[in-house]
mmCIF file of C-alpha atoms in Angstrom:
data_model
loop_
_atom_site.group_PDB
_atom_site.id
_atom_site.type_symbol
_atom_site.label_atom_id
_atom_site.label_comp_id
_atom_site.label_asym_id
_atom_site.label_seq_id
_atom_site.Cartn_x
_atom_site.Cartn_y
_atom_site.Cartn_z
ATOM 1 C CA MET U 11 24.417 94.521 111.334
ATOM 2 C CA ARG U 12 21.170 95.239 110.017
ATOM 3 C CA ALA U 13 21.704 92.925 106.776
ATOM 4 C CA VAL U 14 22.198 89.651 109.330
ATOM 5 C CA PRO U 15 18.380 89.413 110.144
ATOM 6 C CA TRP U 16 17.458 90.197 106.501
ATOM 7 C CA LEU U 17 19.841 87.494 105.282
ATOM 8 C CA LEU U 18 18.678 84.848 107.614
ATOM 9 C CA GLY U 19 15.128 85.372 106.913
ATOM 10 C CA ALA U 20 15.856 85.267 103.382
ATOM 11 C CA LEU U 21 17.552 81.825 103.921
ATOM 12 C CA LEU U 22 14.909 80.624 105.868
ATOM 13 C CA LEU U 23 12.731 81.576 103.301
ATOM 14 C CA ALA U 24 14.544 79.880 100.781
ATOM 15 C CA GLY U 25 15.132 76.618 102.939
ATOM 16 C CA CYS U 26 11.502 76.270 103.009
ATOM 17 C CA ALA U 27 10.797 76.611 99.396
ATOM 18 C CA THR U 28 13.662 73.532 98.838
ATOM 19 C CA VAL U 29 11.760 71.222 101.164
ATOM 20 C CA PRO U 30 10.619 68.613 99.008
ATOM 21 C CA VAL U 31 6.947 68.155 98.154
ATOM 22 C CA PRO U 32 5.556 64.674 99.461
ATOM 23 C CA PRO U 33 3.934 63.092 96.545
ATOM 24 C CA ALA U 34 -0.138 63.402 96.460
ATOM 25 C CA ARG U 35 -1.518 60.325 98.100
ATOM 26 C CA PRO U 36 -3.678 58.290 95.553
ATOM 27 C CA PRO U 37 -7.321 58.847 96.326
ATOM 28 C CA SER U 38 -8.638 56.509 98.691
ATOM 29 C CA PRO U 39 -11.359 54.382 97.365
ATOM 30 C CA PRO U 40 -14.538 56.087 98.109
ATOM 31 C CA SER U 41 -16.035 54.633 101.637
ATOM 32 C CA PRO U 42 -19.224 52.623 101.207
ATOM 33 C CA SER U 43 -22.393 54.597 101.611
ATOM 34 C CA PRO U 44 -23.949 54.432 105.148
ATOM 35 C CA PRO U 45 -26.880 51.807 105.007
ATOM 36 C CA ALA U 46 -30.100 53.399 104.336
ATOM 37 C CA PRO U 47 -31.969 54.164 107.670
ATOM 38 C CA ALA U 48 -34.678 51.918 108.485
ATOM 39 C CA ALA U 49 -38.172 53.021 107.932
ATOM 40 C CA PRO U 50 -39.237 54.297 111.424
ATOM 41 C CA ALA U 51 -41.661 51.468 113.110
ATOM 42 C CA ASP U 52 -45.410 52.469 112.715
ATOM 43 C CA THR U 53 -46.908 54.595 115.598
ATOM 44 C CA GLY U 54 -49.134 51.616 116.050
ATOM 45 C CA THR U 55 -46.716 48.885 116.426
ATOM 46 C CA VAL U 56 -44.727 51.312 118.981
ATOM 47 C CA ILE U 57 -47.939 51.793 120.930
ATOM 48 C CA ALA U 58 -48.727 48.059 120.953
ATOM 49 C CA GLY U 59 -44.812 47.122 121.780
ATOM 50 C CA ILE U 60 -44.987 49.729 125.084
ATOM 51 C CA ALA U 61 -48.247 48.250 125.910
ATOM 52 C CA ALA U 62 -46.354 44.728 125.640
ATOM 53 C CA ALA U 63 -43.717 45.787 127.663
ATOM 54 C CA LEU U 64 -46.067 46.503 130.588
ATOM 55 C CA VAL U 65 -47.594 43.281 130.980
ATOM 56 C CA GLY U 66 -47.112 42.382 134.709
ATOM 57 C CA THR U 67 -47.488 45.975 136.068
ATOM 58 C CA ARG U 68 -50.098 45.793 138.771
ATOM 59 C CA TYR U 69 -53.723 46.895 138.295
ATOM 60 C CA GLN U 70 -54.581 50.431 140.032
ATOM 61 C CA PHE U 71 -57.866 52.042 139.981
ATOM 62 C CA GLY U 72 -57.141 55.364 138.458
ATOM 63 C CA GLY U 73 -53.488 54.445 137.668
ATOM 64 C CA ALA U 74 -51.966 55.859 134.650
ATOM 65 C CA ASP U 75 -48.216 55.325 135.268
ATOM 66 C CA GLN U 76 -45.694 52.430 135.723
ATOM 67 C CA GLY U 77 -46.587 52.289 139.285
ATOM 68 C CA GLY U 78 -50.093 50.817 138.134
ATOM 69 C CA PHE U 79 -52.770 51.248 135.505
ATOM 70 C CA ASP U 80 -56.413 50.667 135.208
ATOM 71 C CA CYS U 81 -57.823 49.843 131.603
ATOM 72 C CA SER U 82 -58.188 53.580 130.159
ATOM 73 C CA GLY U 83 -54.967 54.790 132.161
ATOM 74 C CA LEU U 84 -52.729 52.205 130.402
ATOM 75 C CA ALA U 85 -54.486 53.199 127.022
ATOM 76 C CA LEU U 86 -53.817 57.064 128.069
ATOM 77 C CA TYR U 87 -49.955 56.170 129.235
ATOM 78 C CA VAL U 88 -48.995 54.293 125.911
ATOM 79 C CA HIS U 89 -50.478 56.884 123.563
ATOM 80 C CA GLU U 90 -48.522 59.610 125.527
ATOM 81 C CA ARG U 91 -45.371 57.681 125.211
ATOM 82 C CA VAL U 92 -45.609 58.502 121.261
ATOM 83 C CA GLY U 93 -46.514 62.024 121.838
ATOM 84 C CA LEU U 94 -50.510 61.674 121.390
ATOM 85 C CA ALA U 95 -52.903 63.073 123.922
ATOM 86 C CA ILE U 96 -56.173 61.069 124.422
ATOM 87 C CA PRO U 97 -58.879 61.338 127.012
ATOM 88 C CA ARG U 98 -58.894 59.838 130.142
ATOM 89 C CA THR U 99 -61.825 57.503 130.254
ATOM 90 C CA ALA U 100 -62.946 54.219 128.039
ATOM 91 C CA ALA U 101 -66.169 55.612 126.809
ATOM 92 C CA ALA U 102 -64.365 59.218 126.037
ATOM 93 C CA GLN U 103 -61.645 57.381 124.430
ATOM 94 C CA GLN U 104 -64.293 55.158 121.933
ATOM 95 C CA ARG U 105 -66.057 58.720 121.311
ATOM 96 C CA ALA U 106 -63.119 60.605 120.319
ATOM 97 C CA ALA U 107 -61.402 57.521 118.319
ATOM 98 C CA GLN U 108 -61.660 57.079 114.652
ATOM 99 C CA ALA U 109 -63.452 54.057 114.349
ATOM 100 C CA VAL U 110 -62.018 50.989 112.857
ATOM 101 C CA PRO U 111 -63.490 48.222 111.133
ATOM 102 C CA LEU U 112 -62.767 44.894 112.587
ATOM 103 C CA ALA U 113 -61.089 43.618 109.407
ATOM 104 C CA GLN U 114 -58.880 46.676 109.618
ATOM 105 C CA LEU U 115 -57.725 46.307 112.981
ATOM 106 C CA ALA U 116 -54.025 46.927 113.659
ATOM 107 C CA PRO U 117 -51.557 46.945 116.527
ATOM 108 C CA GLY U 118 -51.672 49.740 118.562
ATOM 109 C CA ASP U 119 -55.568 50.310 117.953
ATOM 110 C CA LEU U 120 -57.980 50.208 120.760
ATOM 111 C CA VAL U 121 -60.558 47.795 121.309
ATOM 112 C CA PHE U 122 -63.536 48.604 123.648
ATOM 113 C CA PHE U 123 -65.793 46.634 125.318
ATOM 114 C CA HIS U 124 -69.353 46.831 127.484
ATOM 115 C CA ILE U 125 -68.908 44.765 130.311
ATOM 116 C CA GLY U 126 -71.117 46.459 132.983
ATOM 117 C CA SER U 127 -74.497 47.822 132.997
ATOM 118 C CA ARG U 128 -73.612 51.118 131.215
ATOM 119 C CA GLY U 129 -72.006 51.689 127.683
ATOM 120 C CA ILE U 130 -68.256 50.990 126.868
ATOM 121 C CA ASP U 131 -66.620 50.600 130.382
ATOM 122 C CA HIS U 132 -63.301 48.603 129.330
ATOM 123 C CA VAL U 133 -60.542 49.183 126.672
ATOM 124 C CA GLY U 134 -57.275 47.371 125.830
ATOM 125 C CA VAL U 135 -54.549 47.972 123.161
ATOM 126 C CA TYR U 136 -54.673 45.695 120.209
ATOM 127 C CA ALA U 137 -51.435 43.795 119.836
ATOM 128 C CA GLY U 138 -52.062 41.823 117.052
ATOM 129 C CA ASP U 139 -52.833 38.325 116.057
ATOM 130 C CA GLY U 140 -56.397 38.557 118.022
ATOM 131 C CA ARG U 141 -54.967 39.577 121.273
ATOM 132 C CA PHE U 142 -54.743 42.619 123.134
ATOM 133 C CA VAL U 143 -53.072 44.436 126.249
ATOM 134 C CA HIS U 144 -55.277 45.539 129.118
ATOM 135 C CA ALA U 145 -55.540 45.991 132.683
ATOM 136 C CA PRO U 146 -58.529 43.726 133.840
ATOM 137 C CA ARG U 147 -59.138 44.456 137.134
ATOM 138 C CA ALA U 148 -58.079 44.732 140.862
ATOM 139 C CA GLY U 149 -56.183 41.942 141.766
ATOM 140 C CA LEU U 150 -54.919 41.309 138.108
ATOM 141 C CA ALA U 151 -51.792 42.567 136.467
ATOM 142 C CA VAL U 152 -51.862 44.203 132.894
ATOM 143 C CA THR U 153 -51.871 41.083 130.635
ATOM 144 C CA PHE U 154 -52.708 39.814 127.237
ATOM 145 C CA ALA U 155 -56.127 38.500 126.346
ATOM 146 C CA ASP U 156 -57.761 37.017 123.195
ATOM 147 C CA LEU U 157 -60.168 39.219 121.201
ATOM 148 C CA GLY U 158 -62.262 36.990 119.111
ATOM 149 C CA SER U 159 -63.418 34.439 121.739
ATOM 150 C CA GLY U 160 -64.654 33.886 125.094
ATOM 151 C CA PHE U 161 -65.342 36.498 127.433
ATOM 152 C CA TYR U 162 -63.891 39.546 125.924
ATOM 153 C CA GLY U 163 -65.073 38.411 122.550
ATOM 154 C CA GLN U 164 -68.580 38.245 123.943
ATOM 155 C CA HIS U 165 -68.290 41.637 125.101
ATOM 156 C CA PHE U 166 -66.289 43.622 122.402
ATOM 157 C CA VAL U 167 -68.123 46.811 121.032
ATOM 158 C CA ALA U 168 -65.739 48.752 118.871
ATOM 159 C CA ALA U 169 -62.497 49.633 118.054
ATOM 160 C CA GLY U 170 -60.890 53.013 117.351
ATOM 161 C CA ARG U 171 -57.411 54.562 116.585
ATOM 162 C CA PHE U 172 -55.710 57.625 117.382
ATOM 163 C CA TRP U 173 -52.459 57.325 115.842
ATOM 164 C CA GLN U 174 -53.220 57.404 111.976
ATOM 165 C CA ARG U 175 -56.576 58.355 110.521
ATOM 166 C CA LEU U 176 -58.224 56.000 108.071
ATOM 167 C CA PRO U 177 -58.295 57.029 104.511
ATOM 168 C CA HIS U 178 -61.281 58.817 103.557
ATOM 169 C CA ARG U 179 -63.854 56.551 101.491
ATOM 170 C CA PRO U 180 -66.209 58.649 99.112
#
């Protein structure tokens, strides 16, 4: 009787050995390489895009969120969205930013204005093609304006950048 289980086990093992081995499948052709990831958009372009997406948001004195913006609150908000901390006021932003010559102005740079009686008192986010996004004043929503002519062209003072340092010039 003890031989029966051993005999059944041997038959089962032998049966497994007689199962034909399926022919090897030919190797499948290599799958095409995934496309190379696109280069990440530069930070300045992202900043300008965020600012442009906020056009139409209401002006709110002291505002720095989607409930409403003042000019420096808008600049603060768009920089925070890309992980950059900048000062709160237009004057402090201008002092802390890396100065950018007008010829090197790029989307995402801040443009500073002297409109009132004391120093830098207005800021916008340069969008490219001579335009910038800003929160002009109470009663007006975030909008685009032209940098090179008219009122803002006459009151432009400087530009600055937080998102990339300019190369050092000896």
